Protein backbone atom coordinates (compact mmCIF):
# COMPACT_ATOMS: atom_id res chain seq x y z
CA UNK A 1 0.00 0.00 0.00
CA UNK A 2 1.26 3.49 -0.81
CA UNK A 3 2.44 5.46 2.20
CA UNK A 4 0.28 8.56 1.81
CA UNK A 5 -3.43 8.69 1.27
CA UNK A 6 -4.81 9.28 -2.19
CA UNK A 7 -6.55 12.62 -2.80
CA UNK A 8 -9.86 11.98 -4.52
CA UNK A 9 -12.44 14.30 -6.09
CA UNK A 10 -15.99 13.16 -6.81
CA UNK A 11 -18.49 14.55 -9.31
CA UNK A 12 -22.17 13.75 -8.88
CA UNK A 13 -25.45 15.11 -10.23
CA UNK A 14 -27.99 13.31 -8.08
CA UNK A 15 -28.85 11.83 -4.70
CA UNK A 16 -25.31 10.64 -4.05
CA UNK A 17 -25.79 7.15 -2.68
CA UNK A 18 -22.56 6.02 -4.33
CA UNK A 19 -20.73 8.95 -2.74
CA UNK A 20 -22.25 7.94 0.58
CA UNK A 21 -20.92 4.40 0.11
CA UNK A 22 -17.44 5.79 -0.56
CA UNK A 23 -17.54 7.96 2.54
CA UNK A 24 -18.80 5.02 4.62
CA UNK A 25 -15.96 2.82 3.36
CA UNK A 26 -13.43 5.51 4.22
CA UNK A 27 -14.96 5.95 7.68
CA UNK A 28 -14.81 2.20 8.22
CA UNK A 29 -11.07 2.30 7.54
CA UNK A 30 -11.46 0.28 4.32
CA UNK A 31 -10.56 3.06 1.92
CA UNK A 32 -7.29 4.95 2.44
CA UNK A 33 -8.30 8.12 0.61
CA UNK A 34 -9.04 11.75 1.38
CA UNK A 35 -12.02 13.28 -0.38
CA UNK A 36 -10.73 16.73 -1.26
CA UNK A 37 -13.79 18.06 -3.10
CA UNK A 38 -17.24 17.07 -4.38
CA UNK A 39 -18.51 18.96 -7.42
CA UNK A 40 -21.83 19.02 -9.21
CA UNK A 41 -23.65 20.54 -12.16
CA UNK A 42 -26.79 20.75 -9.99
CA UNK A 43 -26.94 23.04 -6.96
CA UNK A 44 -29.68 20.89 -5.41
CA UNK A 45 -27.89 17.55 -5.78
CA UNK A 46 -28.27 15.41 -2.68
CA UNK A 47 -24.62 14.47 -3.11
CA UNK A 48 -23.58 18.03 -2.24
CA UNK A 49 -25.46 17.92 1.05
CA UNK A 50 -23.97 14.53 1.88
CA UNK A 51 -20.52 15.98 1.23
CA UNK A 52 -21.17 19.05 3.36
CA UNK A 53 -22.42 16.81 6.18
CA UNK A 54 -19.16 14.88 5.92
CA UNK A 55 -17.07 18.07 6.00
CA UNK A 56 -15.94 17.77 2.37
CA UNK A 57 -15.57 21.01 0.37
CA UNK A 58 -18.11 21.34 -2.45
CA UNK A 59 -18.72 23.41 -5.55
CA UNK A 60 -21.40 23.74 -8.18
CA UNK A 61 -20.78 24.83 -11.77
CA UNK A 62 -23.93 25.59 -13.73
CA UNK A 63 -23.64 24.57 -17.40
CA UNK A 64 -25.89 27.49 -18.33
CA UNK A 65 -23.11 29.87 -17.32
CA UNK A 66 -20.81 28.59 -20.07
CA UNK A 67 -21.05 29.11 -23.84
CA UNK A 68 -20.11 25.53 -24.77
CA UNK A 69 -19.62 22.07 -23.36
CA UNK A 70 -15.88 22.37 -23.76
CA UNK A 71 -15.78 25.70 -21.89
CA UNK A 72 -17.78 24.16 -19.08
CA UNK A 73 -15.62 21.08 -18.89
CA UNK A 74 -12.38 23.07 -18.96
CA UNK A 75 -13.66 25.18 -16.07
CA UNK A 76 -14.66 22.00 -14.26
CA UNK A 77 -11.21 20.49 -14.61
CA UNK A 78 -9.57 23.75 -13.52
CA UNK A 79 -11.53 23.45 -10.28
CA UNK A 80 -10.53 19.84 -9.89
CA UNK A 81 -6.87 20.59 -10.60
CA UNK A 82 -6.97 23.36 -7.98
CA UNK A 83 -8.33 20.89 -5.41
CA UNK A 84 -5.14 18.84 -5.60
CA UNK A 85 -7.11 15.71 -6.50
CA UNK A 86 -5.04 12.86 -7.90
CA UNK A 87 -8.01 10.75 -8.93
CA UNK A 88 -11.53 11.67 -10.03
CA UNK A 89 -14.60 9.50 -9.43
CA UNK A 90 -17.76 10.08 -11.43
CA UNK A 91 -20.54 8.85 -9.15
CA UNK A 92 -23.75 9.57 -11.01
CA UNK A 93 -22.41 12.59 -12.89
CA UNK A 94 -25.02 12.84 -15.62
CA UNK A 95 -23.11 14.78 -18.23
CA UNK A 96 -21.09 13.81 -21.26
CA UNK A 97 -17.59 15.23 -20.85
CA UNK A 98 -15.72 16.75 -23.76
CA UNK A 99 -13.06 14.34 -25.02
CA UNK A 100 -10.32 16.98 -25.33
CA UNK A 101 -11.02 18.47 -21.92
CA UNK A 102 -10.79 15.13 -20.13
CA UNK A 103 -7.55 14.00 -21.78
CA UNK A 104 -5.24 15.05 -18.90
CA UNK A 105 -7.32 12.87 -16.57
CA UNK A 106 -7.36 9.69 -18.65
CA UNK A 107 -6.10 6.89 -16.42
CA UNK A 108 -7.03 8.87 -13.29
CA UNK A 109 -10.79 9.05 -13.75
CA UNK A 110 -13.34 6.27 -13.16
CA UNK A 111 -17.11 6.03 -13.55
CA UNK A 112 -19.76 3.69 -12.19
CA UNK A 113 -22.32 2.69 -14.81
CA UNK A 114 -25.41 0.55 -14.18
CA UNK A 115 -24.98 -2.08 -16.88
CA UNK A 116 -22.68 -4.90 -17.86
CA UNK A 117 -20.63 -2.83 -20.29
CA UNK A 118 -20.21 -2.94 -23.25
CA UNK A 119 -23.95 -3.58 -23.08
CA UNK A 120 -26.23 -0.57 -22.64
CA UNK A 121 -24.08 2.50 -22.71
CA UNK A 122 -26.01 5.66 -21.95
CA UNK A 123 -29.36 5.93 -20.18
CA UNK A 124 -32.26 3.65 -19.17
CA UNK A 125 -30.03 0.65 -18.72
CA UNK A 126 -32.40 -1.27 -16.43
CA UNK A 127 -35.33 -0.87 -18.80
CA UNK A 128 -33.21 -1.92 -21.76
CA UNK A 129 -31.97 -5.05 -19.98
CA UNK A 130 -35.57 -5.99 -19.12
CA UNK A 131 -36.84 -5.28 -22.62
CA UNK A 132 -34.08 -7.41 -24.11
CA UNK A 133 -35.15 -10.34 -21.92
CA UNK A 134 -31.69 -10.61 -20.37
CA UNK A 135 -31.18 -13.23 -17.66
CA UNK A 136 -28.67 -11.06 -15.82
CA UNK A 137 -27.88 -7.43 -15.30
CA UNK A 138 -25.11 -5.62 -13.52
CA UNK A 139 -22.90 -2.64 -12.94
CA UNK A 140 -19.46 -1.72 -14.22
CA UNK A 141 -16.69 0.55 -13.03
CA UNK A 142 -14.53 1.70 -15.91
CA UNK A 143 -11.80 4.16 -16.74
CA UNK A 144 -13.26 7.22 -18.42
CA UNK A 145 -12.05 7.96 -21.93
CA UNK A 146 -13.41 10.19 -24.69
CA UNK A 147 -15.86 7.45 -25.67
CA UNK A 148 -19.11 7.62 -23.66
CA UNK A 149 -19.25 4.69 -21.22
CA UNK A 150 -16.62 3.14 -23.47
CA UNK A 151 -13.37 3.14 -21.48
CA UNK A 152 -11.74 -0.10 -20.31
CA UNK A 153 -13.87 -1.92 -17.75
CA UNK A 154 -12.11 -2.54 -14.45
CA UNK A 155 -14.69 -4.52 -12.53
CA UNK A 156 -18.29 -5.67 -12.65
CA UNK A 157 -21.03 -6.84 -10.32
CA UNK A 158 -23.61 -9.21 -11.80
CA UNK A 159 -27.10 -9.98 -10.56
CA UNK A 160 -29.85 -12.25 -11.84
CA UNK A 161 -32.94 -10.65 -13.28
CA UNK A 162 -35.84 -12.17 -11.37
CA UNK A 163 -39.41 -12.86 -12.48
CA UNK A 164 -41.52 -9.84 -11.64
CA UNK A 165 -38.62 -7.37 -11.73
CA UNK A 166 -39.53 -3.96 -13.04
CA UNK A 167 -37.18 -1.11 -13.80
CA UNK A 168 -37.39 0.35 -10.31
CA UNK A 169 -36.96 -2.91 -8.39
CA UNK A 170 -34.05 -3.95 -10.58
CA UNK A 171 -32.33 -0.56 -10.21
CA UNK A 172 -32.71 -0.68 -6.43
CA UNK A 173 -31.34 -4.21 -6.14
CA UNK A 174 -28.38 -3.35 -8.34
CA UNK A 175 -27.60 -0.18 -6.43
CA UNK A 176 -26.61 -2.16 -3.35
CA UNK A 177 -23.96 -3.88 -5.46
CA UNK A 178 -22.75 -0.60 -6.96
CA UNK A 179 -22.14 0.50 -3.39
CA UNK A 180 -19.73 -2.40 -2.91
CA UNK A 181 -18.18 -2.26 -6.36
CA UNK A 182 -17.12 1.38 -6.47
CA UNK A 183 -15.31 1.47 -3.09
CA UNK A 184 -13.62 -1.84 -3.91
CA UNK A 185 -12.21 -0.47 -7.17
CA UNK A 186 -11.15 2.82 -5.59
CA UNK A 187 -9.40 0.82 -2.90
CA UNK A 188 -7.30 -0.94 -5.55
CA UNK A 189 -6.40 2.44 -7.04
CA UNK A 190 -5.50 3.81 -3.60
CA UNK A 191 -3.28 0.78 -3.11
CA UNK A 192 -1.58 1.59 -6.42
CA UNK A 193 -2.53 -1.80 -7.83
CA UNK A 194 -4.46 -0.71 -10.93
CA UNK A 195 -3.41 0.99 -14.14
CA UNK A 196 -4.89 1.81 -17.51
CA UNK A 197 -2.92 0.26 -20.38
CA UNK A 198 -3.74 2.50 -23.34
CA UNK A 199 -5.72 2.26 -25.41
CA UNK A 200 -8.15 -0.22 -23.96
CA UNK A 201 -6.84 -2.59 -21.31
CA UNK A 202 -6.22 -2.55 -17.59
CA UNK A 203 -3.42 -3.99 -15.51
CA UNK A 204 -3.73 -5.35 -11.99
CA UNK A 205 -0.48 -5.62 -10.05
CA UNK A 206 1.39 -4.96 -13.30
CA UNK A 207 -0.32 -7.75 -15.25
CA UNK A 208 -2.64 -7.06 -18.18
CA UNK A 209 -6.15 -8.36 -17.54
CA UNK A 210 -8.15 -10.24 -20.13
CA UNK A 211 -11.42 -9.95 -18.18
CA UNK A 212 -12.89 -7.37 -15.80
CA UNK A 213 -12.61 -8.25 -12.11
CA UNK A 214 -15.86 -9.66 -10.71
CA UNK A 215 -17.52 -8.79 -7.43
CA UNK A 216 -18.29 -11.97 -5.46
CA UNK A 217 -19.53 -11.80 -1.89
CA UNK A 218 -18.31 -8.24 -1.58
CA UNK A 219 -14.82 -9.06 -2.80
CA UNK A 220 -13.24 -8.43 -6.21
CA UNK A 221 -12.18 -11.66 -7.84
CA UNK A 222 -9.79 -12.00 -10.75
CA UNK A 223 -11.18 -14.58 -13.17
CA UNK A 224 -8.51 -14.11 -15.83
CA UNK A 225 -7.32 -17.49 -17.08
CA UNK A 226 -4.34 -18.84 -15.11
CA UNK A 227 -4.66 -16.19 -12.48
CA UNK A 228 -7.53 -17.15 -10.21
CA UNK A 229 -7.26 -15.19 -7.00
CA UNK A 230 -9.07 -12.62 -4.94
CA UNK A 231 -7.69 -9.12 -4.71
CA UNK A 232 -8.02 -8.81 -0.95
CA UNK A 233 -4.66 -10.26 -0.12
CA UNK A 234 -2.72 -7.09 -0.96
C1 LIG B 1 -26.09 5.08 -10.22
O1 LIG B 1 -26.99 4.09 -10.63
C2 LIG B 1 -24.89 5.09 -11.10
O2 LIG B 1 -24.54 3.83 -11.57
C3 LIG B 1 -25.35 5.94 -12.25
O3 LIG B 1 -26.11 6.95 -11.66
C4 LIG B 1 -26.67 6.47 -10.44
C5 LIG B 1 -26.25 7.43 -9.38
O4 LIG B 1 -26.87 7.15 -8.14
N1 LIG B 1 -24.22 6.42 -13.01
P1 LIG B 1 -26.42 7.92 -6.82
O5 LIG B 1 -26.57 9.42 -7.10
O6 LIG B 1 -25.01 7.54 -6.54
O7 LIG B 1 -27.38 7.47 -5.76
CSV table of C-alpha atoms and ligand atoms in Angstrom, one decimal:
chain,number,residue,atom,x,y,z
A,1,UNK,CA,0.0,0.0,0.0
A,2,UNK,CA,1.3,3.5,-0.8
A,3,UNK,CA,2.4,5.5,2.2
A,4,UNK,CA,0.3,8.6,1.8
A,5,UNK,CA,-3.4,8.7,1.3
A,6,UNK,CA,-4.8,9.3,-2.2
A,7,UNK,CA,-6.5,12.6,-2.8
A,8,UNK,CA,-9.9,12.0,-4.5
A,9,UNK,CA,-12.4,14.3,-6.1
A,10,UNK,CA,-16.0,13.2,-6.8
A,11,UNK,CA,-18.5,14.6,-9.3
A,12,UNK,CA,-22.2,13.7,-8.9
A,13,UNK,CA,-25.5,15.1,-10.2
A,14,UNK,CA,-28.0,13.3,-8.1
A,15,UNK,CA,-28.8,11.8,-4.7
A,16,UNK,CA,-25.3,10.6,-4.1
A,17,UNK,CA,-25.8,7.1,-2.7
A,18,UNK,CA,-22.6,6.0,-4.3
A,19,UNK,CA,-20.7,8.9,-2.7
A,20,UNK,CA,-22.2,7.9,0.6
A,21,UNK,CA,-20.9,4.4,0.1
A,22,UNK,CA,-17.4,5.8,-0.6
A,23,UNK,CA,-17.5,8.0,2.5
A,24,UNK,CA,-18.8,5.0,4.6
A,25,UNK,CA,-16.0,2.8,3.4
A,26,UNK,CA,-13.4,5.5,4.2
A,27,UNK,CA,-15.0,5.9,7.7
A,28,UNK,CA,-14.8,2.2,8.2
A,29,UNK,CA,-11.1,2.3,7.5
A,30,UNK,CA,-11.5,0.3,4.3
A,31,UNK,CA,-10.6,3.1,1.9
A,32,UNK,CA,-7.3,4.9,2.4
A,33,UNK,CA,-8.3,8.1,0.6
A,34,UNK,CA,-9.0,11.8,1.4
A,35,UNK,CA,-12.0,13.3,-0.4
A,36,UNK,CA,-10.7,16.7,-1.3
A,37,UNK,CA,-13.8,18.1,-3.1
A,38,UNK,CA,-17.2,17.1,-4.4
A,39,UNK,CA,-18.5,19.0,-7.4
A,40,UNK,CA,-21.8,19.0,-9.2
A,41,UNK,CA,-23.6,20.5,-12.2
A,42,UNK,CA,-26.8,20.7,-10.0
A,43,UNK,CA,-26.9,23.0,-7.0
A,44,UNK,CA,-29.7,20.9,-5.4
A,45,UNK,CA,-27.9,17.6,-5.8
A,46,UNK,CA,-28.3,15.4,-2.7
A,47,UNK,CA,-24.6,14.5,-3.1
A,48,UNK,CA,-23.6,18.0,-2.2
A,49,UNK,CA,-25.5,17.9,1.0
A,50,UNK,CA,-24.0,14.5,1.9
A,51,UNK,CA,-20.5,16.0,1.2
A,52,UNK,CA,-21.2,19.0,3.4
A,53,UNK,CA,-22.4,16.8,6.2
A,54,UNK,CA,-19.2,14.9,5.9
A,55,UNK,CA,-17.1,18.1,6.0
A,56,UNK,CA,-15.9,17.8,2.4
A,57,UNK,CA,-15.6,21.0,0.4
A,58,UNK,CA,-18.1,21.3,-2.4
A,59,UNK,CA,-18.7,23.4,-5.6
A,60,UNK,CA,-21.4,23.7,-8.2
A,61,UNK,CA,-20.8,24.8,-11.8
A,62,UNK,CA,-23.9,25.6,-13.7
A,63,UNK,CA,-23.6,24.6,-17.4
A,64,UNK,CA,-25.9,27.5,-18.3
A,65,UNK,CA,-23.1,29.9,-17.3
A,66,UNK,CA,-20.8,28.6,-20.1
A,67,UNK,CA,-21.0,29.1,-23.8
A,68,UNK,CA,-20.1,25.5,-24.8
A,69,UNK,CA,-19.6,22.1,-23.4
A,70,UNK,CA,-15.9,22.4,-23.8
A,71,UNK,CA,-15.8,25.7,-21.9
A,72,UNK,CA,-17.8,24.2,-19.1
A,73,UNK,CA,-15.6,21.1,-18.9
A,74,UNK,CA,-12.4,23.1,-19.0
A,75,UNK,CA,-13.7,25.2,-16.1
A,76,UNK,CA,-14.7,22.0,-14.3
A,77,UNK,CA,-11.2,20.5,-14.6
A,78,UNK,CA,-9.6,23.7,-13.5
A,79,UNK,CA,-11.5,23.4,-10.3
A,80,UNK,CA,-10.5,19.8,-9.9
A,81,UNK,CA,-6.9,20.6,-10.6
A,82,UNK,CA,-7.0,23.4,-8.0
A,83,UNK,CA,-8.3,20.9,-5.4
A,84,UNK,CA,-5.1,18.8,-5.6
A,85,UNK,CA,-7.1,15.7,-6.5
A,86,UNK,CA,-5.0,12.9,-7.9
A,87,UNK,CA,-8.0,10.7,-8.9
A,88,UNK,CA,-11.5,11.7,-10.0
A,89,UNK,CA,-14.6,9.5,-9.4
A,90,UNK,CA,-17.8,10.1,-11.4
A,91,UNK,CA,-20.5,8.9,-9.1
A,92,UNK,CA,-23.7,9.6,-11.0
A,93,UNK,CA,-22.4,12.6,-12.9
A,94,UNK,CA,-25.0,12.8,-15.6
A,95,UNK,CA,-23.1,14.8,-18.2
A,96,UNK,CA,-21.1,13.8,-21.3
A,97,UNK,CA,-17.6,15.2,-20.9
A,98,UNK,CA,-15.7,16.7,-23.8
A,99,UNK,CA,-13.1,14.3,-25.0
A,100,UNK,CA,-10.3,17.0,-25.3
A,101,UNK,CA,-11.0,18.5,-21.9
A,102,UNK,CA,-10.8,15.1,-20.1
A,103,UNK,CA,-7.6,14.0,-21.8
A,104,UNK,CA,-5.2,15.0,-18.9
A,105,UNK,CA,-7.3,12.9,-16.6
A,106,UNK,CA,-7.4,9.7,-18.7
A,107,UNK,CA,-6.1,6.9,-16.4
A,108,UNK,CA,-7.0,8.9,-13.3
A,109,UNK,CA,-10.8,9.0,-13.8
A,110,UNK,CA,-13.3,6.3,-13.2
A,111,UNK,CA,-17.1,6.0,-13.6
A,112,UNK,CA,-19.8,3.7,-12.2
A,113,UNK,CA,-22.3,2.7,-14.8
A,114,UNK,CA,-25.4,0.5,-14.2
A,115,UNK,CA,-25.0,-2.1,-16.9
A,116,UNK,CA,-22.7,-4.9,-17.9
A,117,UNK,CA,-20.6,-2.8,-20.3
A,118,UNK,CA,-20.2,-2.9,-23.2
A,119,UNK,CA,-24.0,-3.6,-23.1
A,120,UNK,CA,-26.2,-0.6,-22.6
A,121,UNK,CA,-24.1,2.5,-22.7
A,122,UNK,CA,-26.0,5.7,-21.9
A,123,UNK,CA,-29.4,5.9,-20.2
A,124,UNK,CA,-32.3,3.6,-19.2
A,125,UNK,CA,-30.0,0.6,-18.7
A,126,UNK,CA,-32.4,-1.3,-16.4
A,127,UNK,CA,-35.3,-0.9,-18.8
A,128,UNK,CA,-33.2,-1.9,-21.8
A,129,UNK,CA,-32.0,-5.1,-20.0
A,130,UNK,CA,-35.6,-6.0,-19.1
A,131,UNK,CA,-36.8,-5.3,-22.6
A,132,UNK,CA,-34.1,-7.4,-24.1
A,133,UNK,CA,-35.2,-10.3,-21.9
A,134,UNK,CA,-31.7,-10.6,-20.4
A,135,UNK,CA,-31.2,-13.2,-17.7
A,136,UNK,CA,-28.7,-11.1,-15.8
A,137,UNK,CA,-27.9,-7.4,-15.3
A,138,UNK,CA,-25.1,-5.6,-13.5
A,139,UNK,CA,-22.9,-2.6,-12.9
A,140,UNK,CA,-19.5,-1.7,-14.2
A,141,UNK,CA,-16.7,0.5,-13.0
A,142,UNK,CA,-14.5,1.7,-15.9
A,143,UNK,CA,-11.8,4.2,-16.7
A,144,UNK,CA,-13.3,7.2,-18.4
A,145,UNK,CA,-12.0,8.0,-21.9
A,146,UNK,CA,-13.4,10.2,-24.7
A,147,UNK,CA,-15.9,7.4,-25.7
A,148,UNK,CA,-19.1,7.6,-23.7
A,149,UNK,CA,-19.3,4.7,-21.2
A,150,UNK,CA,-16.6,3.1,-23.5
A,151,UNK,CA,-13.4,3.1,-21.5
A,152,UNK,CA,-11.7,-0.1,-20.3
A,153,UNK,CA,-13.9,-1.9,-17.7
A,154,UNK,CA,-12.1,-2.5,-14.4
A,155,UNK,CA,-14.7,-4.5,-12.5
A,156,UNK,CA,-18.3,-5.7,-12.7
A,157,UNK,CA,-21.0,-6.8,-10.3
A,158,UNK,CA,-23.6,-9.2,-11.8
A,159,UNK,CA,-27.1,-10.0,-10.6
A,160,UNK,CA,-29.9,-12.3,-11.8
A,161,UNK,CA,-32.9,-10.6,-13.3
A,162,UNK,CA,-35.8,-12.2,-11.4
A,163,UNK,CA,-39.4,-12.9,-12.5
A,164,UNK,CA,-41.5,-9.8,-11.6
A,165,UNK,CA,-38.6,-7.4,-11.7
A,166,UNK,CA,-39.5,-4.0,-13.0
A,167,UNK,CA,-37.2,-1.1,-13.8
A,168,UNK,CA,-37.4,0.3,-10.3
A,169,UNK,CA,-37.0,-2.9,-8.4
A,170,UNK,CA,-34.0,-3.9,-10.6
A,171,UNK,CA,-32.3,-0.6,-10.2
A,172,UNK,CA,-32.7,-0.7,-6.4
A,173,UNK,CA,-31.3,-4.2,-6.1
A,174,UNK,CA,-28.4,-3.4,-8.3
A,175,UNK,CA,-27.6,-0.2,-6.4
A,176,UNK,CA,-26.6,-2.2,-3.4
A,177,UNK,CA,-24.0,-3.9,-5.5
A,178,UNK,CA,-22.7,-0.6,-7.0
A,179,UNK,CA,-22.1,0.5,-3.4
A,180,UNK,CA,-19.7,-2.4,-2.9
A,181,UNK,CA,-18.2,-2.3,-6.4
A,182,UNK,CA,-17.1,1.4,-6.5
A,183,UNK,CA,-15.3,1.5,-3.1
A,184,UNK,CA,-13.6,-1.8,-3.9
A,185,UNK,CA,-12.2,-0.5,-7.2
A,186,UNK,CA,-11.2,2.8,-5.6
A,187,UNK,CA,-9.4,0.8,-2.9
A,188,UNK,CA,-7.3,-0.9,-5.6
A,189,UNK,CA,-6.4,2.4,-7.0
A,190,UNK,CA,-5.5,3.8,-3.6
A,191,UNK,CA,-3.3,0.8,-3.1
A,192,UNK,CA,-1.6,1.6,-6.4
A,193,UNK,CA,-2.5,-1.8,-7.8
A,194,UNK,CA,-4.5,-0.7,-10.9
A,195,UNK,CA,-3.4,1.0,-14.1
A,196,UNK,CA,-4.9,1.8,-17.5
A,197,UNK,CA,-2.9,0.3,-20.4
A,198,UNK,CA,-3.7,2.5,-23.3
A,199,UNK,CA,-5.7,2.3,-25.4
A,200,UNK,CA,-8.1,-0.2,-24.0
A,201,UNK,CA,-6.8,-2.6,-21.3
A,202,UNK,CA,-6.2,-2.5,-17.6
A,203,UNK,CA,-3.4,-4.0,-15.5
A,204,UNK,CA,-3.7,-5.4,-12.0
A,205,UNK,CA,-0.5,-5.6,-10.1
A,206,UNK,CA,1.4,-5.0,-13.3
A,207,UNK,CA,-0.3,-7.7,-15.3
A,208,UNK,CA,-2.6,-7.1,-18.2
A,209,UNK,CA,-6.2,-8.4,-17.5
A,210,UNK,CA,-8.2,-10.2,-20.1
A,211,UNK,CA,-11.4,-9.9,-18.2
A,212,UNK,CA,-12.9,-7.4,-15.8
A,213,UNK,CA,-12.6,-8.3,-12.1
A,214,UNK,CA,-15.9,-9.7,-10.7
A,215,UNK,CA,-17.5,-8.8,-7.4
A,216,UNK,CA,-18.3,-12.0,-5.5
A,217,UNK,CA,-19.5,-11.8,-1.9
A,218,UNK,CA,-18.3,-8.2,-1.6
A,219,UNK,CA,-14.8,-9.1,-2.8
A,220,UNK,CA,-13.2,-8.4,-6.2
A,221,UNK,CA,-12.2,-11.7,-7.8
A,222,UNK,CA,-9.8,-12.0,-10.8
A,223,UNK,CA,-11.2,-14.6,-13.2
A,224,UNK,CA,-8.5,-14.1,-15.8
A,225,UNK,CA,-7.3,-17.5,-17.1
A,226,UNK,CA,-4.3,-18.8,-15.1
A,227,UNK,CA,-4.7,-16.2,-12.5
A,228,UNK,CA,-7.5,-17.2,-10.2
A,229,UNK,CA,-7.3,-15.2,-7.0
A,230,UNK,CA,-9.1,-12.6,-4.9
A,231,UNK,CA,-7.7,-9.1,-4.7
A,232,UNK,CA,-8.0,-8.8,-1.0
A,233,UNK,CA,-4.7,-10.3,-0.1
A,234,UNK,CA,-2.7,-7.1,-1.0
B,1,LIG,C1,-26.1,5.1,-10.2
B,1,LIG,O1,-27.0,4.1,-10.6
B,1,LIG,C2,-24.9,5.1,-11.1
B,1,LIG,O2,-24.5,3.8,-11.6
B,1,LIG,C3,-25.4,5.9,-12.2
B,1,LIG,O3,-26.1,7.0,-11.7
B,1,LIG,C4,-26.7,6.5,-10.4
B,1,LIG,C5,-26.3,7.4,-9.4
B,1,LIG,O4,-26.9,7.1,-8.1
B,1,LIG,N1,-24.2,6.4,-13.0
B,1,LIG,P1,-26.4,7.9,-6.8
B,1,LIG,O5,-26.6,9.4,-7.1
B,1,LIG,O6,-25.0,7.5,-6.5
B,1,LIG,O7,-27.4,7.5,-5.8
